[in-house]
Short mmCIF file of C-alpha atoms in Angstrom, two decimals:
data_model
loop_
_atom_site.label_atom_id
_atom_site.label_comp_id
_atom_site.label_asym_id
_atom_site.label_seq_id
_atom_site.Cartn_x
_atom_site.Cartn_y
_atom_site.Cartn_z
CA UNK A 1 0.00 0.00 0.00
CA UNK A 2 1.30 3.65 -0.81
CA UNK A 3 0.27 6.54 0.39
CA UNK A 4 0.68 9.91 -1.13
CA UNK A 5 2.58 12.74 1.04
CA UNK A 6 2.90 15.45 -0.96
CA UNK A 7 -0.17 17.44 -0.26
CA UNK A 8 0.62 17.27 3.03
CA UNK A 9 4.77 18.09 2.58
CA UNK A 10 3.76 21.06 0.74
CA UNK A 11 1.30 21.93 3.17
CA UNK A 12 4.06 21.90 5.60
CA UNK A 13 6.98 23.67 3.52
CA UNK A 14 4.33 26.41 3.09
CA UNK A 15 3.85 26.58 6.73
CA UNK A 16 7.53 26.50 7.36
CA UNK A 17 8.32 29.53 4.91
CA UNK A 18 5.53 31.41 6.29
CA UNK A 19 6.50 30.58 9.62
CA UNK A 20 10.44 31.09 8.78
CA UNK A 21 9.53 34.48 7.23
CA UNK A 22 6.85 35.77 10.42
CA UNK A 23 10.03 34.87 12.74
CA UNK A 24 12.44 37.10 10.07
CA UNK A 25 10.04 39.63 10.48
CA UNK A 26 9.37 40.16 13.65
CA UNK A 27 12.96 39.53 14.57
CA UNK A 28 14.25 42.81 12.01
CA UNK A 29 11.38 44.66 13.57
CA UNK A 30 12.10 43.65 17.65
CA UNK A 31 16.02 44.40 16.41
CA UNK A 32 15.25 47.04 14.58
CA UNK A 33 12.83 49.23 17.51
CA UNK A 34 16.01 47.96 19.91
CA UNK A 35 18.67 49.31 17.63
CA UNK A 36 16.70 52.16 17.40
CA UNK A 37 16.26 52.49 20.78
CA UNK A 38 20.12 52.01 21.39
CA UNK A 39 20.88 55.09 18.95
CA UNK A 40 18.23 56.99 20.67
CA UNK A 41 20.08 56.12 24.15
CA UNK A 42 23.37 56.76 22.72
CA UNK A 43 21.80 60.21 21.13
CA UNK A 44 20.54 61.40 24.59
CA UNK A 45 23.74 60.57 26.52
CA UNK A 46 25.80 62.41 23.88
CA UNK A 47 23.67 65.33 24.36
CA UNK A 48 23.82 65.34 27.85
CA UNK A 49 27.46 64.74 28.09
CA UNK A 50 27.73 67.76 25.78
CA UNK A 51 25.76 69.90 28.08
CA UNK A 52 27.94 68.63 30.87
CA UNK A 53 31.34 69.71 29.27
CA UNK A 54 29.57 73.57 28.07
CA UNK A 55 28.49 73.60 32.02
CA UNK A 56 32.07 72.35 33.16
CA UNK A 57 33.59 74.83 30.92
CA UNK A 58 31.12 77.80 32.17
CA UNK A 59 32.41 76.29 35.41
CA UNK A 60 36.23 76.67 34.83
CA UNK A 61 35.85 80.53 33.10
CA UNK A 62 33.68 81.54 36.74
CA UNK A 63 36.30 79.89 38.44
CA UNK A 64 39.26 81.80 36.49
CA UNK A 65 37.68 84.50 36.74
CA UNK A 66 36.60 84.70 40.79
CA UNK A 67 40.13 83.24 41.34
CA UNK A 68 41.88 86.55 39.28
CA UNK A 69 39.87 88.36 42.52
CA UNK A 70 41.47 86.63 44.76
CA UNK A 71 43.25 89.38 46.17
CA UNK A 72 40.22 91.62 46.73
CA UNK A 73 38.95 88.34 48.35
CA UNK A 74 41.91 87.51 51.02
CA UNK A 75 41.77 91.18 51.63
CA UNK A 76 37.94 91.26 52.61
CA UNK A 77 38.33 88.21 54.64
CA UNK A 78 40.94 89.93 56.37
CA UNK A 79 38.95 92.74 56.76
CA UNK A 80 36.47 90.41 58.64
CA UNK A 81 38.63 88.63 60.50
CA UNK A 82 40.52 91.76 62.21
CA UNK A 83 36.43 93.04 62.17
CA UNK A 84 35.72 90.36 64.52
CA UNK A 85 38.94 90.68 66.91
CA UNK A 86 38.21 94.66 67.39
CA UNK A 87 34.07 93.79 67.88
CA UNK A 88 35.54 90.97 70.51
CA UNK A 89 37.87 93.93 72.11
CA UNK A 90 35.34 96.41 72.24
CA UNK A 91 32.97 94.02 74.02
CA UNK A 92 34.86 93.10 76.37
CA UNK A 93 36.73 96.22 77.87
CA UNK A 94 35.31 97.93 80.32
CA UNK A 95 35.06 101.59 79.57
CA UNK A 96 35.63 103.62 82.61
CA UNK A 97 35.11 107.02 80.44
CA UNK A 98 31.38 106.24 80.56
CA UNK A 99 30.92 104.71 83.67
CA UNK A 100 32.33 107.71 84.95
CA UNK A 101 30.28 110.05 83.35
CA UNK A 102 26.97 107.87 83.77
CA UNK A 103 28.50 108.56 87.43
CA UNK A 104 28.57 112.35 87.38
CA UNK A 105 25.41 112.62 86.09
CA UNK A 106 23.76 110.47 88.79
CA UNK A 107 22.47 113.71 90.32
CA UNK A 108 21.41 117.19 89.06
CA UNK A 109 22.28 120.68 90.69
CA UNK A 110 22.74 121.62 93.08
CA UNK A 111 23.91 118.64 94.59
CA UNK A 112 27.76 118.09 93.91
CA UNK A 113 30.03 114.74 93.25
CA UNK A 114 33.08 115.77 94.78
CA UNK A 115 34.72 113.05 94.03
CA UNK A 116 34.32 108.98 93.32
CA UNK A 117 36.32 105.89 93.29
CA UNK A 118 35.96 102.45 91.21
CA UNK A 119 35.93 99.64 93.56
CA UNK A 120 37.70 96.15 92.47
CA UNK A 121 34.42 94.39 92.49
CA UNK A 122 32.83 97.21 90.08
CA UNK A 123 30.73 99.51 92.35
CA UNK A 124 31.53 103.03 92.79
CA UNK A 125 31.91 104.87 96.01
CA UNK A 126 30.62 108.48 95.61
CA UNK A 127 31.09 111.50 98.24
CA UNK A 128 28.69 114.09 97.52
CA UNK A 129 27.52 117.39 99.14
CA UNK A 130 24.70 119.73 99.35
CA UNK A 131 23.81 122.59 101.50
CA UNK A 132 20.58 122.86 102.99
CA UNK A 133 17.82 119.34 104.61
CA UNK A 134 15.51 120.15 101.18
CA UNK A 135 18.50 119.08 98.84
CA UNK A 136 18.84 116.16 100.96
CA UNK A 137 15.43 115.18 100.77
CA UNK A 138 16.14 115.50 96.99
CA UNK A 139 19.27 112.99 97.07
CA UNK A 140 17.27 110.40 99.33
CA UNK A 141 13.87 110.45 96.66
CA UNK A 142 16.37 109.90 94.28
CA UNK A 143 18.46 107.08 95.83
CA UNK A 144 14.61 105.73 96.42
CA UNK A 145 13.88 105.89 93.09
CA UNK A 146 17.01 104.04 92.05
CA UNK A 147 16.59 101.02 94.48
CA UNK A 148 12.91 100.54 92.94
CA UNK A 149 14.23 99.99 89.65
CA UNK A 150 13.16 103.33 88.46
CA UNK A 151 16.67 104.24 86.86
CA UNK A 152 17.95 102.93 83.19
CA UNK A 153 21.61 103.44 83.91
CA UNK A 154 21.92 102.60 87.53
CA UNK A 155 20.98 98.95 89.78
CA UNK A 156 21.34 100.64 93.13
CA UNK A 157 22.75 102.98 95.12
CA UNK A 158 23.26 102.88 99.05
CA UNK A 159 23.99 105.38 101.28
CA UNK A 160 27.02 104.61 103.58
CA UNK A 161 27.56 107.54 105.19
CA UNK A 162 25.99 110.93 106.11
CA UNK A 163 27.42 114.07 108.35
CA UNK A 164 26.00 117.73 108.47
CA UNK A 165 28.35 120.51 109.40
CA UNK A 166 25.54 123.76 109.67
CA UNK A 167 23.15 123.86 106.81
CA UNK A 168 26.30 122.16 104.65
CA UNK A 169 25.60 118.07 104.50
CA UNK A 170 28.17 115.64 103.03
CA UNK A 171 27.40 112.13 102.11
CA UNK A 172 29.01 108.99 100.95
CA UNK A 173 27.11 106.48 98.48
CA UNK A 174 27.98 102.76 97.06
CA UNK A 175 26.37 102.90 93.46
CA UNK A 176 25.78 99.76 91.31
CA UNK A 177 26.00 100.61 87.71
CA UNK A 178 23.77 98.32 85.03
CA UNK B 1 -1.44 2.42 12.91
CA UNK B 2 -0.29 6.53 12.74
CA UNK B 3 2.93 7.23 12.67
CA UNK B 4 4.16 10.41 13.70
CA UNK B 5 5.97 12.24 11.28
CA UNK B 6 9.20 14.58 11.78
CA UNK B 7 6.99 17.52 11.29
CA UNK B 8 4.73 16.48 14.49
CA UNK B 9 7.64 16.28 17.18
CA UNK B 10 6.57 18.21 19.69
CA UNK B 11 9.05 19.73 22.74
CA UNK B 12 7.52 22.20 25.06
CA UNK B 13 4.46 22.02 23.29
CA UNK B 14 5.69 23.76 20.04
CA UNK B 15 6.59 21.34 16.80
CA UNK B 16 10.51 20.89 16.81
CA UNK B 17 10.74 22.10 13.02
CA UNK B 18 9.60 25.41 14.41
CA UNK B 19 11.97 25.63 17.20
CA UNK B 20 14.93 25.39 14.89
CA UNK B 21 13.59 28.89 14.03
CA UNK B 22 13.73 30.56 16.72
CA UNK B 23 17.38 30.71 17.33
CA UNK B 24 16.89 34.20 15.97
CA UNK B 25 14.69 35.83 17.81
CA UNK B 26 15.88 34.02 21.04
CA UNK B 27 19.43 35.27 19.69
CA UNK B 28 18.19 38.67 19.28
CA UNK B 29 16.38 38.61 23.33
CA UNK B 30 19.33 37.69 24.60
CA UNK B 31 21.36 40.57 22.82
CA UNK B 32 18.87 43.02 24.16
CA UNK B 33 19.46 41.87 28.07
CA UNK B 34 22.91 41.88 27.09
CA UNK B 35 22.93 45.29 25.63
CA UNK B 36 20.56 46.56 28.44
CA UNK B 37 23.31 45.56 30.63
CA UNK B 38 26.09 46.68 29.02
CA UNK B 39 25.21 49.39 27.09
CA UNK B 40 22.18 50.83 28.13
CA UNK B 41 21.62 50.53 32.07
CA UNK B 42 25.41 52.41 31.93
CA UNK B 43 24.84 54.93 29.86
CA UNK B 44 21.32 56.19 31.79
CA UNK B 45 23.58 55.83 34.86
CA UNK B 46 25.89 58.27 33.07
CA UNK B 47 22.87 60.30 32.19
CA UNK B 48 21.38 60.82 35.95
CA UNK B 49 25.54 61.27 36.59
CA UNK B 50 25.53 64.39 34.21
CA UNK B 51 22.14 65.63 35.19
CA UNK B 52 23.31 65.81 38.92
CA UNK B 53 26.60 67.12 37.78
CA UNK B 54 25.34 69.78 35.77
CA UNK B 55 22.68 70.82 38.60
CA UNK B 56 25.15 71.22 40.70
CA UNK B 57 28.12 72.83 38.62
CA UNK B 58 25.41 75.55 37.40
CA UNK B 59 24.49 75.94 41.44
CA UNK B 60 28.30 76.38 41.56
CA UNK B 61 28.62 78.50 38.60
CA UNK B 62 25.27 80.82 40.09
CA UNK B 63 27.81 80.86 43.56
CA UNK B 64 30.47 81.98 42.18
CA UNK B 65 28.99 84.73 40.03
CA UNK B 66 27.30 85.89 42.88
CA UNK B 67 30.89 86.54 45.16
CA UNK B 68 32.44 87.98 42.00
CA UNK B 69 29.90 90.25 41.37
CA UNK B 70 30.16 90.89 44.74
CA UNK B 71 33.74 91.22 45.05
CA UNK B 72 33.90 93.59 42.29
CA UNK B 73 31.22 95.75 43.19
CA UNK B 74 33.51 96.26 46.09
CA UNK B 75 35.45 100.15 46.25
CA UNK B 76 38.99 99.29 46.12
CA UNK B 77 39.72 102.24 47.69
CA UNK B 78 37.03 101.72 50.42
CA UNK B 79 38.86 98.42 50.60
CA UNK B 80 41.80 99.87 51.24
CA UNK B 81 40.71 102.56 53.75
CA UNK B 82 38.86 100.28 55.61
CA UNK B 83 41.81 98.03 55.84
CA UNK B 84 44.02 101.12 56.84
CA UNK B 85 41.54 101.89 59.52
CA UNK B 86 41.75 97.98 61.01
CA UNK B 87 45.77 98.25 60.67
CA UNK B 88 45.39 101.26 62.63
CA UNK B 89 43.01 99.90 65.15
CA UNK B 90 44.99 96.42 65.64
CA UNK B 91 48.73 96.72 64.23
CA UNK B 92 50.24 94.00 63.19
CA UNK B 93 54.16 93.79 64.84
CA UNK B 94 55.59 94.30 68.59
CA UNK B 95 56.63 97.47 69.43
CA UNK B 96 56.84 98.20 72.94
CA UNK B 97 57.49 102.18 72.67
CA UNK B 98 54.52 102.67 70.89
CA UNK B 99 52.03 102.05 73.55
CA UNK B 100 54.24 104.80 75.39
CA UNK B 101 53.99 107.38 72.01
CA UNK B 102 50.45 107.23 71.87
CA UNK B 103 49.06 107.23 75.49
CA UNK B 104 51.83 110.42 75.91
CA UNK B 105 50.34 111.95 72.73
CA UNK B 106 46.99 111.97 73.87
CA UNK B 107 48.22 113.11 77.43
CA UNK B 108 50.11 116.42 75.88
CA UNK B 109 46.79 117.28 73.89
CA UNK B 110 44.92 117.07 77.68
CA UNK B 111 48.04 119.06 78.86
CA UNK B 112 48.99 115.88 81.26
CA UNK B 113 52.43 115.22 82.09
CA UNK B 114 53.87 110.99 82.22
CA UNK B 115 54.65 111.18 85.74
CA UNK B 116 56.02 107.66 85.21
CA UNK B 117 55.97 104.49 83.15
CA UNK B 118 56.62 100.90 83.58
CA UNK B 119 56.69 98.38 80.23
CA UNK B 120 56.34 94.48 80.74
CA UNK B 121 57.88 93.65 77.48
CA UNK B 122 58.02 90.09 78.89
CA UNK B 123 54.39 89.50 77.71
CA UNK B 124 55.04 90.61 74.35
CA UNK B 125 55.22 87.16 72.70
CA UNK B 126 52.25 85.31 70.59
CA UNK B 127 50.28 83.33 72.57
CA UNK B 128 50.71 84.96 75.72
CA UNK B 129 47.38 87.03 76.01
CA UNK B 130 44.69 85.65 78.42
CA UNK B 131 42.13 86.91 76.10
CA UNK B 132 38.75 84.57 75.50
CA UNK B 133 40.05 83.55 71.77
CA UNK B 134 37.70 84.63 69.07
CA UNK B 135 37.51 82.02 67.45
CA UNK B 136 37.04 79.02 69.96
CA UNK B 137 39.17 75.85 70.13
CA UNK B 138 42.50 77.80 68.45
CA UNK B 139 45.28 79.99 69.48
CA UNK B 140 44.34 83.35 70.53
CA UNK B 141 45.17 85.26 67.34
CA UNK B 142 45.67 89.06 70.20
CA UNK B 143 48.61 89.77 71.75
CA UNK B 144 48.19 92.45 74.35
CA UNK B 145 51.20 95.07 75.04
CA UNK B 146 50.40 96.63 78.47
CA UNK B 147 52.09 99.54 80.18
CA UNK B 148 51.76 101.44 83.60
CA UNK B 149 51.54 104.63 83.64
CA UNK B 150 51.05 107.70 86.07
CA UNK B 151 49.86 110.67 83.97
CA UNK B 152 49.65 114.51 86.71
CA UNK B 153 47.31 117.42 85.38
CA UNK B 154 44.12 119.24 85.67
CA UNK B 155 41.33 118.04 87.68
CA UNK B 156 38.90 119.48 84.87
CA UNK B 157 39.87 117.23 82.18
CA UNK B 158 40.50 114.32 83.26
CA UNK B 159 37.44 112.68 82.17
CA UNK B 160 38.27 114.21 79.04
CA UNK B 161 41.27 112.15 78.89
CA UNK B 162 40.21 109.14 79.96
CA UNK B 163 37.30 109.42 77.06
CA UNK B 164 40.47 110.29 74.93
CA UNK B 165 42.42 107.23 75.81
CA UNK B 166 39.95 104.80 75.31
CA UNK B 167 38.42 106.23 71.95
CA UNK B 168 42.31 106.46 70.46
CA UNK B 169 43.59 104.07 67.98
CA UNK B 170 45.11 101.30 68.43
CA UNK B 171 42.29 100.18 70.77
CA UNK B 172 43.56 100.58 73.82
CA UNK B 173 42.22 99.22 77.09
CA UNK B 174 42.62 100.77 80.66
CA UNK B 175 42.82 97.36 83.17
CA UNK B 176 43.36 99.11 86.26
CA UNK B 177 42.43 102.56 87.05
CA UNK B 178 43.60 104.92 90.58
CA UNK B 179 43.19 108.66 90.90
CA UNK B 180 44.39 111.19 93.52
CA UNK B 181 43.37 114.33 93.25
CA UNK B 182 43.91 117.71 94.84
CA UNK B 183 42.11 120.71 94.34
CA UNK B 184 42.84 121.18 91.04
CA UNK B 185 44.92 118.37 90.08
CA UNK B 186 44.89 115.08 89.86
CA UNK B 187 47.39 111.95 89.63
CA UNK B 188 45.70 109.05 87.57
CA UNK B 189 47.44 106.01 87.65
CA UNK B 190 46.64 103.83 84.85
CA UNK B 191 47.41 100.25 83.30
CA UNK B 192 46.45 100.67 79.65
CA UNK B 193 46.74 97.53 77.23
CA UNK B 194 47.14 97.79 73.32
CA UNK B 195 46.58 94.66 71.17
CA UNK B 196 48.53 93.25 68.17
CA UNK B 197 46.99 90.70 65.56
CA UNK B 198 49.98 88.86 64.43
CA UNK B 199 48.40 85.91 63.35
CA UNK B 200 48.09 85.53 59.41
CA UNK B 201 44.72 83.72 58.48
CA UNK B 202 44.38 80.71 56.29
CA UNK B 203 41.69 81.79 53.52
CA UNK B 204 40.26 78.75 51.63
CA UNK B 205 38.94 80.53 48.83
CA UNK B 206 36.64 77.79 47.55
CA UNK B 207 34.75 77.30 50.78
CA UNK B 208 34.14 80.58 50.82
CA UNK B 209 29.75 81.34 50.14
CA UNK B 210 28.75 84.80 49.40
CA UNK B 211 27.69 85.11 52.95
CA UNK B 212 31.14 84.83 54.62
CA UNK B 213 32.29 87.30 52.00
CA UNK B 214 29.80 89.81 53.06
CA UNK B 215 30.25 92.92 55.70
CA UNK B 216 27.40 91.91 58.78
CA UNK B 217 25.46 94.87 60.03
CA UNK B 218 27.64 93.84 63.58
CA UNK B 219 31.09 94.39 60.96
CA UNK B 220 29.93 97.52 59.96
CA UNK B 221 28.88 98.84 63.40
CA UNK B 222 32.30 97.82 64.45
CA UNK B 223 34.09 99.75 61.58
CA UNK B 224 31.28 102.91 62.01
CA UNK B 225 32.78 102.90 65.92
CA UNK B 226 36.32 102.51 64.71
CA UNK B 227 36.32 105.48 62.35
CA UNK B 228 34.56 107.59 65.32
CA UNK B 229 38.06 106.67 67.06
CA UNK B 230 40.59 109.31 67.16
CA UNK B 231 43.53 108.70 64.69
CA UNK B 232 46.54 110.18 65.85
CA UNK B 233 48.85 112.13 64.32
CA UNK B 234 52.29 109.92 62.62
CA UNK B 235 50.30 107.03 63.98
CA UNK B 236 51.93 105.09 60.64
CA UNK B 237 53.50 102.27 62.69
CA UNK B 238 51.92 98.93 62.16
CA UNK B 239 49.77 100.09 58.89
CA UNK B 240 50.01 97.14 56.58
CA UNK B 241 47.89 96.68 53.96
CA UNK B 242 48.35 99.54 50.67
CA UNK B 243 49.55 101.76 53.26
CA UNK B 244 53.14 102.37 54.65
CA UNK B 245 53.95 99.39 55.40
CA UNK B 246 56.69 98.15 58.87
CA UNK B 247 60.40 98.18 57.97
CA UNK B 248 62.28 96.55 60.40
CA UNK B 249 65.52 97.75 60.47
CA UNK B 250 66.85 95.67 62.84
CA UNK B 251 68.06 97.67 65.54
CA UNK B 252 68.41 95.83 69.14
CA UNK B 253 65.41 96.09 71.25
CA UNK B 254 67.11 96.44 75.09
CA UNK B 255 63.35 95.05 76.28
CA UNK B 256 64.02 91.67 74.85
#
């Protein structure tokens, strides 16, 4: 008995062309979009690495060019420094010209400072005078008025001694400066 | 009885005659993972590299066209005067007679005498001020010159000088302060201290951000107080900077 194949062989050598040329196909086309996408890739990195040279470039001319200051620069941040050493001076000294005057002007006319000394822990002893009791009243309202807080330039003020010769009284204070 | 023909092998479910096809596309899936990992996956790791780098060279670039503008929108001359006004305020090499010149100058313009003097050159040295240091956790960049002195005149003006010596340049400092006074004169007995800044600073100019570069409304109260100082006359020494500068001629200081 024979049987006849080639219907059937055909059949499947059509098949396998069509099959052979669907796999060629869609293998150009998956290569191709991949190639395609590679170039695209490759495009996109060579444009950013082109951008990233122009910015290093921008980056070296600032550079050059803030560098050529440099001078002005070290200068300035000399400037600062030495600022910052005066400021730290200045802060820290004590300046007896206006304690001393803040002193003379604790109070007005006619009572008198005659004179004052700076003790070592940084209150002032003050001998004062006035003549006649109503000009002391006026010294004690205002010693009062410092020891209530009433004063912007002096804490307290305490009064260590007091003598009256006649109508002429002489007194001795301990005054706290702020 | 059917027998199976090569066309109807089957592996994985798929006729073997079509499998030998394949090798293509297969071939071509593999070269895509490959290429992903070779090629691709690096260069959009160089891509995120240049987009960070270019961020932050163009924050750099931004930075450092900020301080130059800056820098040049600076007076030199301002520069330089304020710089002449800081040499003059803080000088910048020992000189023990100069404390001496400059308290007496101010004395003769109060028409006080120097009564007498005593100089401790053996503080004069770096390193050997008991200032707080400015900046904490280094060297203290002052060195303090100090000198005794008894200064005899009128009673008036002594308040006067006092004001004087205190709002001269150099800065000077009065430690220790004693006065005896008669009717109308008076002894003060003073210990006044001058400072030196004889350290050099380091500047790292690339650290540098337009803020440290800038004057601080504290710097400029500080230099607005300075130039209400009192410059005295030939007061030259220790102006570095544009201005005269310090020759050392090197003479023998007895003091050291």
């Amino acid at each position: 008995m024979s049987i006849n194949l080639l219907p059937s062989e055909a059949k499947f050598q059509t098949n396998r062309i069509h099959f052979r040329k669907k796999i060629i196909d869609v293998s150009y086309v998956l290569g191709g979009l991949w190639l395609g996408g590679l170039i695209i890739v490759y495009i996109i990195w060579l444009v950013y690495r082109q951008i990233n040279l122009g910015d290093q470039k921008k980056l070296e001319i600032s550079t050059a060019a803030y560098n050529r200051l440099s001078s002005h620069l070290i200068t300035n941040q000399e400037l600062r420094y030495r600022l910052k050493l005066v400021s730290s001076i200045l802060d820290k000294r004590f300046e007896y010209s206006k304690a001393f005057r803040t002193i003379v002007t604790l109070f007005p006319p006619p009572v008198s400072i005659d004179n004052f000394n700076l003790n070592e822990d940084g209150t002032f002893y003050v001998k004062g005078s006035v003549v006649g009791h109503q000009n002391m009243d006026q010294v004690e309202t205002e010693l009062l008025s410092i020891n209530n807080g009433d004063s912007a330039q002096f804490k307290s003020a305490t009064l260590k001694q007091l003598s009256v010769d006649g109508e002429n009284w002489e007194f001795s204070l301990e005054v706290v400066l702020k | 009885m059917k027998t199976i023909s090569g066309s109807e092998k089957k592996a994985f479910g798929i006729e073997e005659w079509k499998l030998k096809y394949l090798w293509l596309p297969v071939l071509i899936v593999v070269g895509m993972f490959v290429s992903w990992a070779v090629v691709v996956q690096p260069r959009f790791d160089d891509i995120s590299q240049f987009r960070a780098d270019s961020v932050k060279i163009r924050k750099n670039v931004a930075d450092l066209d900020q301080k130059r503008n800056y820098l040049q929108s600076i007076n030199e001359n301002d520069l330089v005067q304020k710089d002449q006004l800081l040499s003059q305020a803080l000088p910048n090499h020992k000189d023990v007679y100069y404390l001496l010149t400059v308290v007496q100058q101010i004395a003769q313009n109060y028409n006080y005498v120097v009564d007498s003097f005593a100089v401790s050159p053996g503080v004069v040295g770096v390193g050997t001020t008991k200032l707080t240091p400015v900046v904490s956790g280094k060297a203290d960049p002052l060195t303090r010159i100090p000198l005794d002195i008894s200064l005899i005149g009128a009673r008036s003006s002594y308040l006067d000088l006092i004001d004087a010596i205190e709002h001269a340049l150099p800065i000077l400092s009065i430690d220790s302060f004693k006065m005896a006074s008669t009717q109308d004169t008076v002894k003060l007995d003073l210990s006044v201290t001058t400072y030196l800044s004889t350290t050099t600073l380091a500047v790292a100019v690339e650290n540098l951000t337009l803020a440290d570069l800038t004057l601080t409304k504290d710097d400029l109260a500080t230099l607005n107080t300075l130039d209400g100082f009192h410059k005295l006359q030939n007061s030259g020494i220790g102006v570095s900077g544009n201005g005269q500068g310090f020759t050392n001629y090197g003479r023998i200081d007895p003091f050291n």
